[in-house]
Short mmCIF file of N, CA and C in Angstrom, two decimals:
data_model
loop_
_atom_site.label_atom_id
_atom_site.label_comp_id
_atom_site.label_asym_id
_atom_site.label_seq_id
_atom_site.Cartn_x
_atom_site.Cartn_y
_atom_site.Cartn_z
N MET A 1 0.84 -1.19 0.00
CA MET A 1 0.00 0.00 0.00
C MET A 1 0.88 1.25 0.00
N THR A 2 0.44 2.24 -0.72
CA THR A 2 1.17 3.51 -0.74
C THR A 2 0.77 4.32 0.48
N PRO A 3 1.58 5.30 0.87
CA PRO A 3 1.20 6.18 1.98
C PRO A 3 -0.15 6.87 1.73
N GLU A 4 -0.43 7.19 0.49
CA GLU A 4 -1.72 7.83 0.16
C GLU A 4 -2.88 6.86 0.39
N ASP A 5 -2.67 5.58 -0.01
CA ASP A 5 -3.69 4.55 0.22
C ASP A 5 -3.97 4.41 1.72
N ILE A 6 -2.92 4.39 2.51
CA ILE A 6 -3.07 4.23 3.96
C ILE A 6 -3.81 5.42 4.56
N THR A 7 -3.43 6.62 4.17
CA THR A 7 -4.07 7.83 4.68
C THR A 7 -5.57 7.83 4.41
N ALA A 8 -5.97 7.26 3.29
CA ALA A 8 -7.39 7.25 2.91
C ALA A 8 -8.21 6.23 3.70
N LEU A 9 -7.57 5.31 4.37
CA LEU A 9 -8.29 4.29 5.13
C LEU A 9 -8.93 4.89 6.38
N PRO A 10 -10.05 4.30 6.84
CA PRO A 10 -10.66 4.76 8.09
C PRO A 10 -9.98 4.14 9.31
N TYR A 11 -10.35 4.63 10.48
CA TYR A 11 -9.94 4.03 11.75
C TYR A 11 -10.98 2.98 12.15
N ARG A 12 -10.53 1.91 12.75
CA ARG A 12 -11.42 0.87 13.28
C ARG A 12 -11.95 1.32 14.63
N PRO A 13 -13.29 1.35 14.82
CA PRO A 13 -13.85 1.70 16.14
C PRO A 13 -13.52 0.61 17.16
N CYS A 14 -13.04 1.04 18.29
CA CYS A 14 -12.51 0.10 19.27
C CYS A 14 -12.72 0.65 20.68
N VAL A 15 -12.66 -0.23 21.65
CA VAL A 15 -12.69 0.16 23.06
C VAL A 15 -11.45 -0.39 23.75
N GLY A 16 -11.12 0.24 24.87
CA GLY A 16 -10.04 -0.24 25.70
C GLY A 16 -10.45 -0.15 27.16
N VAL A 17 -9.85 -1.01 27.97
CA VAL A 17 -10.17 -1.05 29.40
C VAL A 17 -8.90 -0.89 30.22
N MET A 18 -8.88 0.16 31.05
CA MET A 18 -7.83 0.28 32.06
C MET A 18 -8.43 -0.31 33.33
N LEU A 19 -7.94 -1.47 33.72
CA LEU A 19 -8.46 -2.19 34.88
C LEU A 19 -7.50 -2.01 36.05
N LEU A 20 -8.02 -1.46 37.16
CA LEU A 20 -7.21 -1.23 38.35
C LEU A 20 -7.50 -2.27 39.42
N ASN A 21 -6.46 -2.71 40.10
CA ASN A 21 -6.68 -3.56 41.27
C ASN A 21 -6.77 -2.69 42.52
N SER A 22 -6.92 -3.30 43.66
CA SER A 22 -7.09 -2.54 44.91
C SER A 22 -5.83 -1.76 45.30
N ASP A 23 -4.68 -2.12 44.73
CA ASP A 23 -3.43 -1.40 44.99
C ASP A 23 -3.21 -0.26 44.00
N GLY A 24 -4.15 -0.06 43.08
CA GLY A 24 -4.01 1.00 42.09
C GLY A 24 -3.12 0.64 40.92
N ARG A 25 -2.79 -0.63 40.77
CA ARG A 25 -1.99 -1.10 39.64
C ARG A 25 -2.91 -1.43 38.47
N ILE A 26 -2.34 -1.41 37.27
CA ILE A 26 -3.09 -1.58 36.03
C ILE A 26 -2.83 -2.96 35.44
N PHE A 27 -3.91 -3.63 35.02
CA PHE A 27 -3.79 -4.94 34.37
C PHE A 27 -3.11 -4.77 33.01
N ALA A 28 -2.14 -5.63 32.73
CA ALA A 28 -1.50 -5.67 31.42
C ALA A 28 -1.28 -7.13 31.03
N GLY A 29 -1.50 -7.42 29.76
CA GLY A 29 -1.28 -8.76 29.24
C GLY A 29 -0.26 -8.73 28.12
N GLN A 30 0.58 -9.76 28.08
CA GLN A 30 1.54 -9.93 26.99
C GLN A 30 0.81 -10.56 25.81
N ARG A 31 0.82 -9.89 24.67
CA ARG A 31 0.14 -10.41 23.49
C ARG A 31 0.69 -11.78 23.12
N ILE A 32 -0.22 -12.74 22.91
CA ILE A 32 0.18 -14.11 22.62
C ILE A 32 0.78 -14.23 21.22
N ASP A 33 0.43 -13.29 20.33
CA ASP A 33 0.89 -13.36 18.95
C ASP A 33 2.17 -12.57 18.69
N SER A 34 2.84 -12.14 19.74
CA SER A 34 4.05 -11.34 19.57
C SER A 34 5.27 -12.06 20.15
N PRO A 35 6.31 -12.22 19.33
CA PRO A 35 7.53 -12.85 19.84
C PRO A 35 8.37 -11.91 20.71
N VAL A 36 8.05 -10.62 20.67
CA VAL A 36 8.77 -9.63 21.49
C VAL A 36 7.84 -9.10 22.57
N ALA A 37 8.37 -8.37 23.52
CA ALA A 37 7.56 -7.78 24.59
C ALA A 37 6.53 -6.84 23.99
N ALA A 38 5.26 -7.15 24.20
CA ALA A 38 4.16 -6.34 23.67
C ALA A 38 3.01 -6.42 24.66
N TRP A 39 3.16 -5.72 25.77
CA TRP A 39 2.15 -5.72 26.82
C TRP A 39 1.09 -4.69 26.48
N GLN A 40 -0.14 -4.98 26.82
CA GLN A 40 -1.21 -4.02 26.58
C GLN A 40 -2.36 -4.26 27.54
N MET A 41 -3.24 -3.27 27.61
CA MET A 41 -4.48 -3.40 28.37
C MET A 41 -5.50 -4.09 27.46
N PRO A 42 -6.56 -4.66 28.03
CA PRO A 42 -7.59 -5.28 27.20
C PRO A 42 -8.21 -4.26 26.25
N GLN A 43 -8.42 -4.67 25.02
CA GLN A 43 -9.02 -3.79 24.03
C GLN A 43 -9.56 -4.63 22.88
N GLY A 44 -10.44 -4.04 22.09
CA GLY A 44 -10.95 -4.75 20.93
C GLY A 44 -12.03 -3.97 20.21
N GLY A 45 -12.43 -4.50 19.09
CA GLY A 45 -13.39 -3.84 18.23
C GLY A 45 -14.79 -3.79 18.79
N ILE A 46 -15.52 -2.81 18.30
CA ILE A 46 -16.93 -2.65 18.65
C ILE A 46 -17.75 -3.32 17.57
N ASP A 47 -18.64 -4.22 17.95
CA ASP A 47 -19.50 -4.91 16.99
C ASP A 47 -20.56 -3.95 16.44
N GLU A 48 -21.06 -4.25 15.27
CA GLU A 48 -22.11 -3.45 14.64
C GLU A 48 -23.28 -3.26 15.60
N GLY A 49 -23.67 -2.01 15.86
CA GLY A 49 -24.80 -1.70 16.72
C GLY A 49 -24.52 -1.80 18.21
N GLU A 50 -23.30 -2.11 18.60
CA GLU A 50 -22.94 -2.28 20.00
C GLU A 50 -22.52 -0.94 20.61
N GLU A 51 -22.95 -0.68 21.83
CA GLU A 51 -22.54 0.52 22.54
C GLU A 51 -21.12 0.33 23.07
N PRO A 52 -20.31 1.39 23.11
CA PRO A 52 -18.93 1.25 23.58
C PRO A 52 -18.79 0.61 24.96
N ARG A 53 -19.62 1.01 25.92
CA ARG A 53 -19.51 0.44 27.27
C ARG A 53 -19.80 -1.06 27.26
N THR A 54 -20.79 -1.47 26.50
CA THR A 54 -21.10 -2.89 26.36
C THR A 54 -19.94 -3.63 25.72
N ALA A 55 -19.35 -3.02 24.69
CA ALA A 55 -18.19 -3.62 24.03
C ALA A 55 -17.02 -3.75 25.00
N ALA A 56 -16.81 -2.75 25.83
CA ALA A 56 -15.70 -2.79 26.79
C ALA A 56 -15.87 -3.95 27.78
N LEU A 57 -17.07 -4.12 28.29
CA LEU A 57 -17.32 -5.23 29.22
C LEU A 57 -17.18 -6.57 28.51
N ARG A 58 -17.63 -6.66 27.27
CA ARG A 58 -17.49 -7.90 26.49
C ARG A 58 -16.02 -8.21 26.24
N GLU A 59 -15.27 -7.22 25.79
CA GLU A 59 -13.85 -7.42 25.52
C GLU A 59 -13.09 -7.83 26.79
N LEU A 60 -13.42 -7.19 27.91
CA LEU A 60 -12.78 -7.55 29.17
C LEU A 60 -13.03 -9.02 29.48
N TRP A 61 -14.26 -9.46 29.32
CA TRP A 61 -14.60 -10.86 29.59
C TRP A 61 -13.90 -11.79 28.60
N GLU A 62 -13.93 -11.44 27.30
CA GLU A 62 -13.32 -12.31 26.29
C GLU A 62 -11.82 -12.47 26.48
N GLU A 63 -11.14 -11.44 26.98
CA GLU A 63 -9.69 -11.49 27.08
C GLU A 63 -9.17 -11.89 28.45
N THR A 64 -9.99 -11.72 29.50
CA THR A 64 -9.51 -11.99 30.87
C THR A 64 -10.39 -12.93 31.66
N GLY A 65 -11.58 -13.23 31.15
CA GLY A 65 -12.52 -14.04 31.90
C GLY A 65 -13.22 -13.28 33.02
N ILE A 66 -12.98 -11.99 33.13
CA ILE A 66 -13.57 -11.17 34.19
C ILE A 66 -14.98 -10.76 33.77
N THR A 67 -15.96 -11.10 34.58
CA THR A 67 -17.35 -10.78 34.28
C THR A 67 -17.73 -9.40 34.81
N ALA A 68 -18.80 -8.85 34.26
CA ALA A 68 -19.22 -7.48 34.59
C ALA A 68 -19.50 -7.28 36.07
N ASP A 69 -19.92 -8.33 36.78
CA ASP A 69 -20.20 -8.19 38.21
C ASP A 69 -18.93 -8.05 39.06
N LEU A 70 -17.76 -8.27 38.44
CA LEU A 70 -16.49 -8.17 39.17
C LEU A 70 -15.78 -6.84 38.92
N VAL A 71 -16.48 -5.90 38.27
CA VAL A 71 -15.86 -4.59 38.02
C VAL A 71 -16.84 -3.47 38.34
N GLU A 72 -16.27 -2.32 38.61
CA GLU A 72 -17.03 -1.08 38.77
C GLU A 72 -16.48 -0.10 37.74
N VAL A 73 -17.35 0.42 36.87
CA VAL A 73 -16.91 1.39 35.87
C VAL A 73 -16.80 2.74 36.57
N LEU A 74 -15.59 3.32 36.54
CA LEU A 74 -15.32 4.57 37.25
C LEU A 74 -15.35 5.80 36.34
N ASP A 75 -14.95 5.62 35.08
CA ASP A 75 -14.80 6.78 34.21
C ASP A 75 -14.66 6.29 32.78
N GLU A 76 -14.76 7.22 31.83
CA GLU A 76 -14.48 6.92 30.43
C GLU A 76 -13.95 8.17 29.76
N THR A 77 -13.20 7.97 28.70
CA THR A 77 -12.71 9.12 27.96
C THR A 77 -13.90 9.77 27.26
N PRO A 78 -13.90 11.11 27.15
CA PRO A 78 -15.04 11.80 26.57
C PRO A 78 -15.14 11.64 25.06
N GLY A 79 -14.06 11.29 24.42
CA GLY A 79 -14.08 11.14 22.96
C GLY A 79 -13.18 10.00 22.54
N TRP A 80 -12.94 9.96 21.26
CA TRP A 80 -12.12 8.89 20.68
C TRP A 80 -10.65 9.30 20.70
N ILE A 81 -9.79 8.33 20.97
CA ILE A 81 -8.34 8.53 20.93
C ILE A 81 -7.81 7.63 19.81
N PRO A 82 -7.33 8.23 18.71
CA PRO A 82 -6.85 7.41 17.59
C PRO A 82 -5.36 7.08 17.68
N TYR A 83 -4.99 5.98 17.04
CA TYR A 83 -3.57 5.70 16.79
C TYR A 83 -3.43 5.06 15.42
N ASP A 84 -2.32 5.32 14.78
CA ASP A 84 -2.00 4.75 13.47
C ASP A 84 -1.11 3.53 13.63
N LEU A 85 -1.37 2.53 12.82
CA LEU A 85 -0.47 1.39 12.76
C LEU A 85 0.81 1.77 12.02
N PRO A 86 1.92 1.13 12.31
CA PRO A 86 3.10 1.31 11.47
C PRO A 86 2.76 0.84 10.05
N GLU A 87 3.32 1.50 9.04
CA GLU A 87 2.99 1.18 7.65
C GLU A 87 3.13 -0.30 7.33
N ASP A 88 4.15 -0.96 7.87
CA ASP A 88 4.37 -2.37 7.55
C ASP A 88 3.29 -3.29 8.13
N LEU A 89 2.49 -2.81 9.06
CA LEU A 89 1.42 -3.62 9.65
C LEU A 89 0.06 -3.38 9.01
N VAL A 90 -0.12 -2.26 8.32
CA VAL A 90 -1.44 -1.90 7.80
C VAL A 90 -2.02 -2.99 6.91
N GLY A 91 -1.25 -3.55 6.01
CA GLY A 91 -1.75 -4.59 5.12
C GLY A 91 -1.92 -5.95 5.77
N LYS A 92 -1.35 -6.13 6.97
CA LYS A 92 -1.39 -7.43 7.64
C LYS A 92 -2.49 -7.54 8.69
N VAL A 93 -2.91 -6.41 9.25
CA VAL A 93 -3.87 -6.40 10.35
C VAL A 93 -5.25 -6.00 9.82
N TRP A 94 -6.28 -6.67 10.24
CA TRP A 94 -7.67 -6.38 9.87
C TRP A 94 -7.89 -6.37 8.36
N GLY A 95 -7.16 -7.23 7.66
CA GLY A 95 -7.34 -7.35 6.22
C GLY A 95 -6.99 -6.09 5.44
N GLY A 96 -6.18 -5.22 6.02
CA GLY A 96 -5.79 -4.00 5.33
C GLY A 96 -6.90 -2.98 5.17
N ARG A 97 -7.98 -3.11 5.96
CA ARG A 97 -9.14 -2.21 5.82
C ARG A 97 -9.05 -0.96 6.67
N PHE A 98 -8.10 -0.91 7.65
CA PHE A 98 -8.02 0.22 8.57
C PHE A 98 -6.57 0.68 8.71
N LYS A 99 -6.40 1.99 8.91
CA LYS A 99 -5.05 2.54 9.12
C LYS A 99 -4.63 2.50 10.59
N GLY A 100 -5.58 2.20 11.44
CA GLY A 100 -5.34 2.15 12.88
C GLY A 100 -6.67 2.04 13.59
N GLN A 101 -6.69 2.46 14.82
CA GLN A 101 -7.92 2.38 15.61
C GLN A 101 -8.23 3.73 16.25
N LYS A 102 -9.53 3.98 16.42
CA LYS A 102 -9.97 5.08 17.27
C LYS A 102 -10.64 4.39 18.45
N GLN A 103 -10.18 4.74 19.63
CA GLN A 103 -10.59 4.01 20.83
C GLN A 103 -11.31 4.89 21.84
N ARG A 104 -12.32 4.31 22.45
CA ARG A 104 -12.98 4.88 23.62
C ARG A 104 -12.51 4.04 24.79
N TRP A 105 -11.94 4.70 25.82
CA TRP A 105 -11.36 3.99 26.95
C TRP A 105 -12.24 4.10 28.19
N PHE A 106 -12.27 2.99 28.94
CA PHE A 106 -13.05 2.90 30.18
C PHE A 106 -12.13 2.53 31.32
N LEU A 107 -12.27 3.23 32.43
CA LEU A 107 -11.54 2.92 33.64
C LEU A 107 -12.44 2.07 34.52
N MET A 108 -11.96 0.91 34.93
CA MET A 108 -12.74 -0.01 35.76
C MET A 108 -11.90 -0.46 36.94
N ARG A 109 -12.56 -0.59 38.09
CA ARG A 109 -11.91 -1.15 39.28
C ARG A 109 -12.29 -2.62 39.36
N PHE A 110 -11.26 -3.47 39.54
CA PHE A 110 -11.47 -4.91 39.69
C PHE A 110 -11.87 -5.19 41.12
N LEU A 111 -13.02 -5.80 41.30
CA LEU A 111 -13.56 -6.08 42.63
C LEU A 111 -13.30 -7.52 43.07
N GLY A 112 -12.74 -8.32 42.17
CA GLY A 112 -12.53 -9.73 42.47
C GLY A 112 -11.14 -10.02 42.99
N GLN A 113 -10.79 -11.29 42.91
CA GLN A 113 -9.48 -11.79 43.33
C GLN A 113 -8.69 -12.20 42.09
N ASP A 114 -7.37 -12.14 42.18
CA ASP A 114 -6.53 -12.51 41.04
C ASP A 114 -6.87 -13.89 40.48
N ALA A 115 -7.25 -14.81 41.35
CA ALA A 115 -7.58 -16.17 40.91
C ALA A 115 -8.78 -16.21 39.97
N GLN A 116 -9.57 -15.13 39.93
CA GLN A 116 -10.73 -15.06 39.04
C GLN A 116 -10.37 -14.55 37.65
N ILE A 117 -9.12 -14.21 37.43
CA ILE A 117 -8.65 -13.80 36.12
C ILE A 117 -8.21 -15.04 35.36
N ALA A 118 -8.75 -15.23 34.17
CA ALA A 118 -8.47 -16.43 33.38
C ALA A 118 -8.18 -16.03 31.93
N ILE A 119 -6.89 -15.90 31.59
CA ILE A 119 -6.53 -15.49 30.24
C ILE A 119 -6.56 -16.65 29.25
N ASN A 120 -6.73 -17.87 29.74
CA ASN A 120 -6.85 -19.02 28.85
C ASN A 120 -8.29 -19.16 28.37
N THR A 121 -8.74 -18.15 27.63
CA THR A 121 -10.12 -18.05 27.16
C THR A 121 -10.30 -18.87 25.88
N ALA A 122 -11.50 -18.83 25.31
CA ALA A 122 -11.78 -19.57 24.07
C ALA A 122 -10.85 -19.13 22.94
N HIS A 123 -10.54 -17.86 22.89
CA HIS A 123 -9.62 -17.31 21.88
C HIS A 123 -8.59 -16.44 22.61
N PRO A 124 -7.58 -17.08 23.21
CA PRO A 124 -6.65 -16.32 24.05
C PRO A 124 -5.89 -15.24 23.28
N GLU A 125 -5.73 -14.09 23.93
CA GLU A 125 -4.96 -12.99 23.35
C GLU A 125 -3.68 -12.73 24.13
N PHE A 126 -3.63 -13.23 25.38
CA PHE A 126 -2.48 -12.98 26.23
C PHE A 126 -1.83 -14.30 26.64
N SER A 127 -0.49 -14.30 26.70
CA SER A 127 0.24 -15.48 27.16
C SER A 127 0.53 -15.41 28.65
N GLU A 128 0.55 -14.20 29.19
CA GLU A 128 0.74 -13.98 30.63
C GLU A 128 0.19 -12.60 30.97
N TRP A 129 0.05 -12.33 32.28
CA TRP A 129 -0.48 -11.03 32.69
C TRP A 129 0.16 -10.62 34.01
N CYS A 130 0.02 -9.33 34.33
CA CYS A 130 0.54 -8.81 35.59
C CYS A 130 -0.14 -7.48 35.89
N TRP A 131 0.12 -6.95 37.06
CA TRP A 131 -0.33 -5.62 37.47
C TRP A 131 0.86 -4.68 37.40
N LEU A 132 0.71 -3.54 36.72
CA LEU A 132 1.81 -2.60 36.53
C LEU A 132 1.45 -1.20 37.02
N THR A 133 2.47 -0.43 37.34
CA THR A 133 2.27 1.00 37.59
C THR A 133 2.06 1.68 36.25
N PRO A 134 1.50 2.88 36.23
CA PRO A 134 1.35 3.59 34.95
C PRO A 134 2.68 3.76 34.22
N GLU A 135 3.73 4.07 34.94
CA GLU A 135 5.04 4.27 34.33
C GLU A 135 5.56 2.97 33.71
N ALA A 136 5.43 1.87 34.42
CA ALA A 136 5.89 0.58 33.90
C ALA A 136 5.07 0.17 32.68
N LEU A 137 3.78 0.49 32.70
CA LEU A 137 2.94 0.18 31.54
C LEU A 137 3.42 0.95 30.31
N LEU A 138 3.71 2.23 30.48
CA LEU A 138 4.21 3.03 29.35
C LEU A 138 5.54 2.48 28.83
N ASP A 139 6.36 1.97 29.71
CA ASP A 139 7.64 1.40 29.29
C ASP A 139 7.47 0.06 28.57
N SER A 140 6.33 -0.61 28.76
CA SER A 140 6.11 -1.96 28.25
C SER A 140 5.29 -2.02 26.97
N ILE A 141 4.60 -0.94 26.64
CA ILE A 141 3.71 -0.93 25.47
C ILE A 141 4.54 -0.78 24.19
N VAL A 142 4.02 -1.32 23.09
CA VAL A 142 4.71 -1.14 21.81
C VAL A 142 4.76 0.34 21.47
N PRO A 143 5.83 0.79 20.85
CA PRO A 143 6.01 2.23 20.63
C PRO A 143 4.85 2.94 19.92
N PHE A 144 4.20 2.29 18.95
CA PHE A 144 3.16 3.01 18.22
C PHE A 144 1.89 3.23 19.03
N LYS A 145 1.77 2.59 20.18
CA LYS A 145 0.62 2.83 21.05
C LYS A 145 0.98 3.69 22.28
N ARG A 146 2.24 4.04 22.42
CA ARG A 146 2.69 4.73 23.63
C ARG A 146 1.99 6.08 23.85
N GLN A 147 1.82 6.85 22.79
CA GLN A 147 1.16 8.16 22.92
C GLN A 147 -0.30 7.99 23.34
N THR A 148 -0.98 6.99 22.78
CA THR A 148 -2.36 6.71 23.17
C THR A 148 -2.42 6.36 24.65
N TYR A 149 -1.54 5.48 25.10
CA TYR A 149 -1.54 5.09 26.51
C TYR A 149 -1.23 6.28 27.41
N ALA A 150 -0.33 7.16 26.97
CA ALA A 150 -0.02 8.34 27.76
C ALA A 150 -1.26 9.23 27.90
N GLN A 151 -2.05 9.35 26.84
CA GLN A 151 -3.28 10.14 26.90
C GLN A 151 -4.30 9.50 27.84
N VAL A 152 -4.42 8.18 27.78
CA VAL A 152 -5.37 7.47 28.64
C VAL A 152 -4.96 7.63 30.11
N ILE A 153 -3.68 7.44 30.39
CA ILE A 153 -3.19 7.60 31.76
C ILE A 153 -3.42 9.03 32.24
N ALA A 154 -3.15 10.00 31.40
CA ALA A 154 -3.35 11.40 31.79
C ALA A 154 -4.82 11.67 32.09
N HIS A 155 -5.72 11.12 31.28
CA HIS A 155 -7.15 11.36 31.51
C HIS A 155 -7.62 10.73 32.82
N PHE A 156 -7.12 9.55 33.14
CA PHE A 156 -7.56 8.83 34.34
C PHE A 156 -6.67 9.09 35.56
N ARG A 157 -5.68 9.95 35.43
CA ARG A 157 -4.68 10.18 36.48
C ARG A 157 -5.30 10.42 37.85
N GLN A 158 -6.39 11.18 37.93
CA GLN A 158 -7.00 11.50 39.22
C GLN A 158 -7.46 10.25 39.97
N HIS A 159 -7.68 9.15 39.26
CA HIS A 159 -8.13 7.90 39.88
C HIS A 159 -6.97 6.97 40.26
N LEU A 160 -5.78 7.30 39.75
CA LEU A 160 -4.63 6.42 39.94
C LEU A 160 -3.89 6.79 41.23
N LEU A 161 -3.36 5.82 41.89
CA LEU A 161 -2.57 6.07 43.10
C LEU A 161 -1.22 6.62 42.69
N PRO A 162 -0.64 7.45 43.51
CA PRO A 162 0.68 8.03 43.17
C PRO A 162 1.76 6.98 43.11
#
């Protein structure tokens, strides 16, 4: 694809979940499809006709096994936060139909116990998981998503422990 072709592509509508534990740490999972360190928060596409909050709870369950009764939704970003894929990934991800994603982010507090987290789901996305500080999360995310994560952390900062 040429740079002009990529620029003309739309963003994929998506949601993301910043999940906090009782210590104020953020859930991060290592992508199962990446041979290098690629930690991220739960995220995924919005189905046709699906509301973003519903999509966020569905994605959280699909990727972590955490059900809606085990979280409290604390906040959400007021608008969409976009990111562009690196050019070499555009043709490989989502059938080359999107240049990146525009995401609506939700902050949720995990009310359960770590033992209730199950990343070995029907379609696993993570090979392992952990709780990270905001700074460690920024250090662990793939570079092309770092600015998005910085914006999400900044928006939710008032809810995060120092």
